Short mmCIF file of C-alpha atoms in Angstrom, two decimals:
data_model
loop_
_atom_site.label_atom_id
_atom_site.label_comp_id
_atom_site.label_asym_id
_atom_site.label_seq_id
_atom_site.Cartn_x
_atom_site.Cartn_y
_atom_site.Cartn_z
CA ASN A 1 -10.54 -10.24 -2.94
CA ILE A 2 -10.35 -6.59 -4.05
CA VAL A 3 -13.51 -5.44 -5.82
CA ILE A 4 -14.17 -2.12 -7.58
CA PHE A 5 -17.83 -1.46 -8.44
CA SER A 6 -18.08 1.65 -10.60
CA ARG A 7 -19.10 2.98 -13.97
CA CYS A 8 -17.23 1.74 -17.05
CA PRO A 9 -15.34 3.78 -18.04
CA SER A 10 -14.89 5.74 -14.83
CA PRO A 11 -13.02 9.00 -14.16
CA TRP A 12 -11.32 7.05 -11.37
CA ASP A 13 -9.75 4.45 -13.67
CA SER A 14 -6.29 6.03 -13.97
CA LEU A 15 -6.06 6.53 -10.21
CA PHE A 16 -7.08 2.90 -9.62
CA SER A 17 -4.38 1.75 -12.06
CA GLU A 18 -1.73 3.65 -10.10
CA TYR A 19 -2.86 2.68 -6.61
CA PHE A 20 -3.42 -1.00 -7.39
CA SER A 21 -0.40 -1.38 -9.69
CA GLU A 22 1.10 -4.09 -7.43
CA VAL A 23 -2.10 -6.08 -6.76
CA GLN A 24 -4.88 -7.74 -8.72
CA THR A 25 -8.36 -6.30 -8.63
CA GLN A 26 -11.78 -7.30 -9.89
CA LYS A 27 -13.59 -4.52 -11.74
CA LEU A 28 -17.38 -4.80 -11.83
CA SER A 29 -19.87 -2.78 -13.80
CA GLU A 30 -23.45 -2.04 -12.82
CA LYS A 31 -24.45 -5.05 -14.95
CA ASP A 32 -22.43 -7.51 -12.87
CA PRO A 33 -22.61 -6.83 -9.12
CA SER A 34 -22.60 -10.47 -7.95
CA ALA A 35 -19.01 -10.50 -6.59
CA ILE A 36 -19.69 -7.67 -4.15
CA ALA A 37 -20.70 -10.15 -1.46
CA LYS A 38 -17.33 -11.94 -1.78
CA ALA A 39 -15.17 -8.82 -1.42
CA ASP A 40 -12.59 -8.29 1.33
CA PHE A 41 -11.86 -4.75 0.11
CA LEU A 42 -14.60 -2.91 -1.76
CA ILE A 43 -14.66 0.45 -3.53
CA ALA A 44 -18.16 1.30 -4.75
CA ASP A 45 -20.01 4.09 -6.50
CA PRO A 46 -23.04 4.72 -4.23
CA LEU A 47 -25.12 5.74 -7.26
CA LEU A 48 -24.93 2.14 -8.51
CA LEU A 49 -26.01 0.52 -5.25
CA THR A 50 -29.52 -0.79 -4.89
CA LEU A 51 -31.08 -1.41 -1.49
CA ALA A 52 -30.59 -5.15 -2.03
CA LEU A 53 -26.85 -4.68 -2.68
CA VAL A 54 -26.49 -2.45 0.37
CA GLN A 55 -28.10 -5.16 2.48
CA LYS A 56 -25.60 -7.69 1.09
CA ILE A 57 -22.71 -5.42 2.02
CA ARG A 58 -24.11 -4.94 5.54
CA LEU A 59 -24.36 -8.70 5.94
CA SER A 60 -20.81 -9.17 4.63
CA LYS A 61 -19.49 -6.60 7.13
CA ASN A 62 -21.17 -8.45 9.98
CA LEU A 63 -19.68 -11.76 8.83
CA LYS A 64 -16.26 -10.33 7.95
CA PRO A 65 -15.20 -7.58 10.38
CA GLN A 66 -12.01 -7.05 8.32
CA LEU A 67 -14.01 -5.97 5.25
CA ARG A 68 -13.39 -2.34 4.31
CA VAL A 69 -15.82 -0.42 2.09
CA PHE A 70 -15.03 2.92 0.45
CA ALA A 71 -17.46 5.22 -1.36
CA LEU A 72 -16.64 7.05 -4.57
CA GLY A 73 -18.23 10.42 -3.91
CA SER A 74 -21.09 11.47 -1.65
CA ILE A 75 -23.40 8.89 -0.10
CA PRO A 76 -27.08 8.91 0.91
CA LYS A 77 -27.55 9.33 4.66
CA GLU A 78 -29.23 5.94 4.96
CA TYR A 79 -26.06 4.24 3.62
CA GLU A 80 -23.57 5.96 5.94
CA ASP A 81 -23.15 2.91 8.18
CA VAL A 82 -21.98 0.83 5.20
CA PHE A 83 -18.91 2.88 4.28
CA ASP A 84 -15.65 3.26 6.20
CA ALA A 85 -14.64 6.39 4.28
CA VAL A 86 -15.78 8.64 1.44
CA LEU A 87 -13.28 9.34 -1.35
CA SER A 88 -13.52 12.62 -3.23
CA GLU A 89 -13.28 12.52 -7.02
CA ALA A 90 -10.95 15.52 -6.81
CA CYS A 91 -8.33 13.70 -4.73
CA GLY A 92 -5.11 12.55 -6.37
CA LEU A 93 -3.00 9.49 -5.65
CA PHE A 94 -1.31 11.14 -2.65
CA ASP A 95 -4.56 11.91 -0.77
CA PHE A 96 -6.25 8.70 -1.94
CA THR A 97 -3.39 6.59 -0.55
CA LYS A 98 -3.38 8.36 2.81
CA LYS A 99 -7.15 8.21 3.27
CA VAL A 100 -7.45 4.52 2.39
CA SER A 101 -4.45 3.54 4.53
CA GLU A 102 -6.00 5.16 7.61
CA LYS A 103 -8.81 2.59 7.48
CA LEU A 104 -6.89 -0.60 6.65
CA PRO A 105 -7.02 -3.39 9.26
CA LEU A 106 -3.43 -4.32 10.14
CA PRO A 107 -1.66 -6.60 12.62
CA ASP A 108 -0.85 -5.12 16.03
CA SER A 109 2.87 -5.09 15.21
CA VAL A 110 4.75 -4.70 11.91
CA ARG A 111 8.42 -5.53 11.37
CA LEU A 112 10.00 -2.94 9.07
CA LEU A 113 13.53 -3.00 7.64
CA VAL A 114 14.99 0.46 6.90
CA ALA A 115 18.30 0.61 5.01
CA ASP A 116 20.11 3.86 4.19
CA ASP A 117 23.79 4.82 4.32
CA ASP A 118 22.92 8.40 5.31
CA PRO A 119 22.75 8.21 9.13
CA ASP A 120 20.46 11.24 9.36
CA ILE A 121 17.88 9.77 6.97
CA LEU A 122 18.18 6.34 8.60
CA SER A 123 17.51 7.83 12.03
CA MET A 124 14.70 10.10 10.83
CA VAL A 125 12.76 7.31 9.10
CA SER A 126 13.42 4.70 11.80
CA ASP A 127 12.58 7.02 14.70
CA TYR A 128 9.33 8.07 13.03
CA PHE A 129 8.08 4.52 12.64
CA GLU A 130 9.27 3.42 16.08
CA GLY A 131 7.17 6.18 17.62
CA ARG A 132 3.91 5.02 16.03
CA GLN A 133 1.09 2.96 17.51
CA SER A 134 -1.78 1.02 15.91
CA PRO A 135 0.20 -0.67 14.56
CA SER A 136 3.46 -0.50 16.45
CA PHE A 137 6.67 -1.02 14.48
CA GLU A 138 9.73 -3.12 15.17
CA VAL A 139 12.35 -1.34 13.05
CA LEU A 140 15.46 -3.15 11.81
CA ARG A 141 18.16 -0.61 10.87
CA ALA A 142 20.86 -1.18 8.25
CA ALA A 143 23.54 1.12 6.86
CA ASN A 144 24.09 -0.91 3.68
CA GLY A 145 22.63 -3.73 1.65
CA ARG A 146 24.73 -6.43 3.28
CA GLU A 147 23.51 -5.50 6.76
CA ALA A 148 19.97 -5.45 5.40
CA LEU A 149 20.41 -8.93 3.91
CA GLU A 150 21.63 -10.23 7.27
CA TRP A 151 18.47 -8.87 8.89
CA VAL A 152 16.31 -10.55 6.25
CA GLN A 153 18.01 -13.87 6.99
CA LYS A 154 17.64 -13.47 10.78
CA LYS A 155 14.26 -11.72 11.08
CA ARG A 156 12.18 -11.63 7.91
CA PRO A 157 10.56 -8.17 7.75
CA ASP A 158 6.95 -7.52 6.74
CA ALA A 159 8.12 -4.62 4.55
CA MET A 160 11.33 -2.81 3.56
CA ILE A 161 12.38 0.76 2.79
CA LEU A 162 15.64 0.55 0.83
CA ASP A 163 17.92 3.35 -0.27
CA MET A 164 18.83 2.74 -3.91
CA LYS A 165 22.51 3.67 -3.55
CA MET A 166 24.49 2.30 -0.61
CA PRO A 167 28.07 1.09 -0.13
CA ILE A 168 29.02 -2.62 -0.04
CA MET A 169 25.63 -3.62 -1.50
CA LYS A 170 23.15 -1.21 -3.07
CA GLY A 171 19.46 -1.38 -2.29
CA SER A 172 18.77 -2.29 -5.90
CA GLU A 173 21.25 -5.20 -5.69
CA LEU A 174 19.60 -6.46 -2.52
CA TYR A 175 16.15 -6.23 -4.07
CA LEU A 176 17.22 -8.14 -7.19
CA LYS A 177 18.94 -10.79 -5.06
CA LEU A 178 15.83 -11.33 -2.94
CA GLN A 179 13.62 -11.51 -6.02
CA LYS A 180 15.82 -14.26 -7.47
CA GLN A 181 15.52 -16.14 -4.17
CA GLU A 182 11.72 -15.82 -4.34
CA GLU A 183 11.73 -13.63 -1.22
CA LYS A 184 8.74 -11.48 -2.10
CA ILE A 185 9.01 -8.85 0.63
CA PRO A 186 6.93 -5.70 -0.03
CA THR A 187 9.46 -2.97 -0.76
CA ILE A 188 9.74 0.79 -1.12
CA ILE A 189 12.77 1.87 -3.15
CA PHE A 190 13.98 5.24 -1.84
CA PHE A 191 16.18 7.08 -4.32
CA ASP A 192 17.71 10.29 -5.58
CA ALA A 193 19.91 11.09 -8.60
CA ILE A 194 19.91 7.73 -10.37
CA SER A 195 19.48 6.82 -14.02
CA ALA A 196 16.23 5.72 -15.63
CA GLU A 197 18.01 2.50 -16.68
CA ASP A 198 18.72 1.58 -13.04
CA LEU A 199 15.08 2.16 -12.13
CA ASP A 200 13.87 0.07 -15.06
CA ILE A 201 16.02 -2.87 -13.96
CA VAL A 202 14.41 -2.84 -10.52
CA LYS A 203 10.88 -2.42 -11.88
CA LYS A 204 11.30 -5.35 -14.27
CA ALA A 205 12.45 -7.61 -11.43
CA GLY A 206 9.33 -7.07 -9.33
CA ALA A 207 6.80 -4.49 -8.24
CA PRO A 208 8.46 -2.19 -5.70
CA VAL A 209 7.00 1.20 -4.85
CA ILE A 210 9.39 3.86 -6.16
CA VAL A 211 9.72 7.03 -4.05
CA GLU A 212 12.07 9.90 -4.87
CA LYS A 213 13.67 11.67 -1.93
CA GLY A 214 12.86 15.33 -1.43
CA TYR A 215 9.34 15.21 -2.88
CA ARG A 216 5.96 15.18 -1.15
CA GLU A 217 5.78 11.41 -1.56
CA SER A 218 8.89 11.04 0.62
CA SER A 219 7.23 12.72 3.63
CA MET A 220 6.97 10.53 6.73
CA PRO A 221 3.14 10.41 6.81
CA TYR A 222 3.05 9.30 3.18
CA LEU A 223 5.75 6.66 3.73
CA MET A 224 3.62 5.41 6.61
CA ALA A 225 0.59 5.19 4.31
CA LEU A 226 2.62 3.28 1.72
CA VAL A 227 3.96 0.80 4.27
CA LYS A 228 0.45 0.16 5.60
CA LYS A 229 -0.79 -0.40 2.06
CA LEU A 230 2.02 -2.85 1.25
CA VAL A 231 1.57 -4.84 4.46
CA TYR A 232 -2.20 -5.04 4.02
CA PHE A 233 -2.18 -6.20 0.42
CA ALA A 234 0.66 -8.68 1.03
CA ALA A 235 -1.31 -10.48 3.73
#
């Protein structure tokens, strides 16, 4: 249960729309704070929190250790124990995603499928994830969509990073095939130099995260943050 407790409208609204584009959220105003106690993931404006609401959040955190609470802006010193992280209003989607992902509770091990026909990119991405801890990653490597499909059939991954263009079977073809089979595996589509029409086809079939190669969003730390986000919200 993802709950956002902030002013309506809020300067954060466009950022929330981008970050939570693949998941459903419950937006609360200061007039309707009742669902706070039921949250599993809470983003709150500290200026709207009364002492009674803070006590409810403290109780919820004791009862649900997996609950994560994020503050929108600075917090009073007496509330510091309630929040896992403070989010700056000046941060964009890139920094917001990284900061939130650092605090997400995840399983000890994550199975990740990486498919790319460029051996250098395949090795770079796979080696990066295989070297991580908390969580650790079991990486399944594929050089084309058909190999990736075979992995899905043998060892269903928790998330996938798929190159859009590959020989034998493209990443977009694999994604569409899995969507038709109701295999809803959280996916990052990794691409460069493709048409807007091709991207639209993939977007209409599901809700993959689209990342263009060569930009800041394709950096390894950001891909890590995206994978953590996808695994957490798919659970």
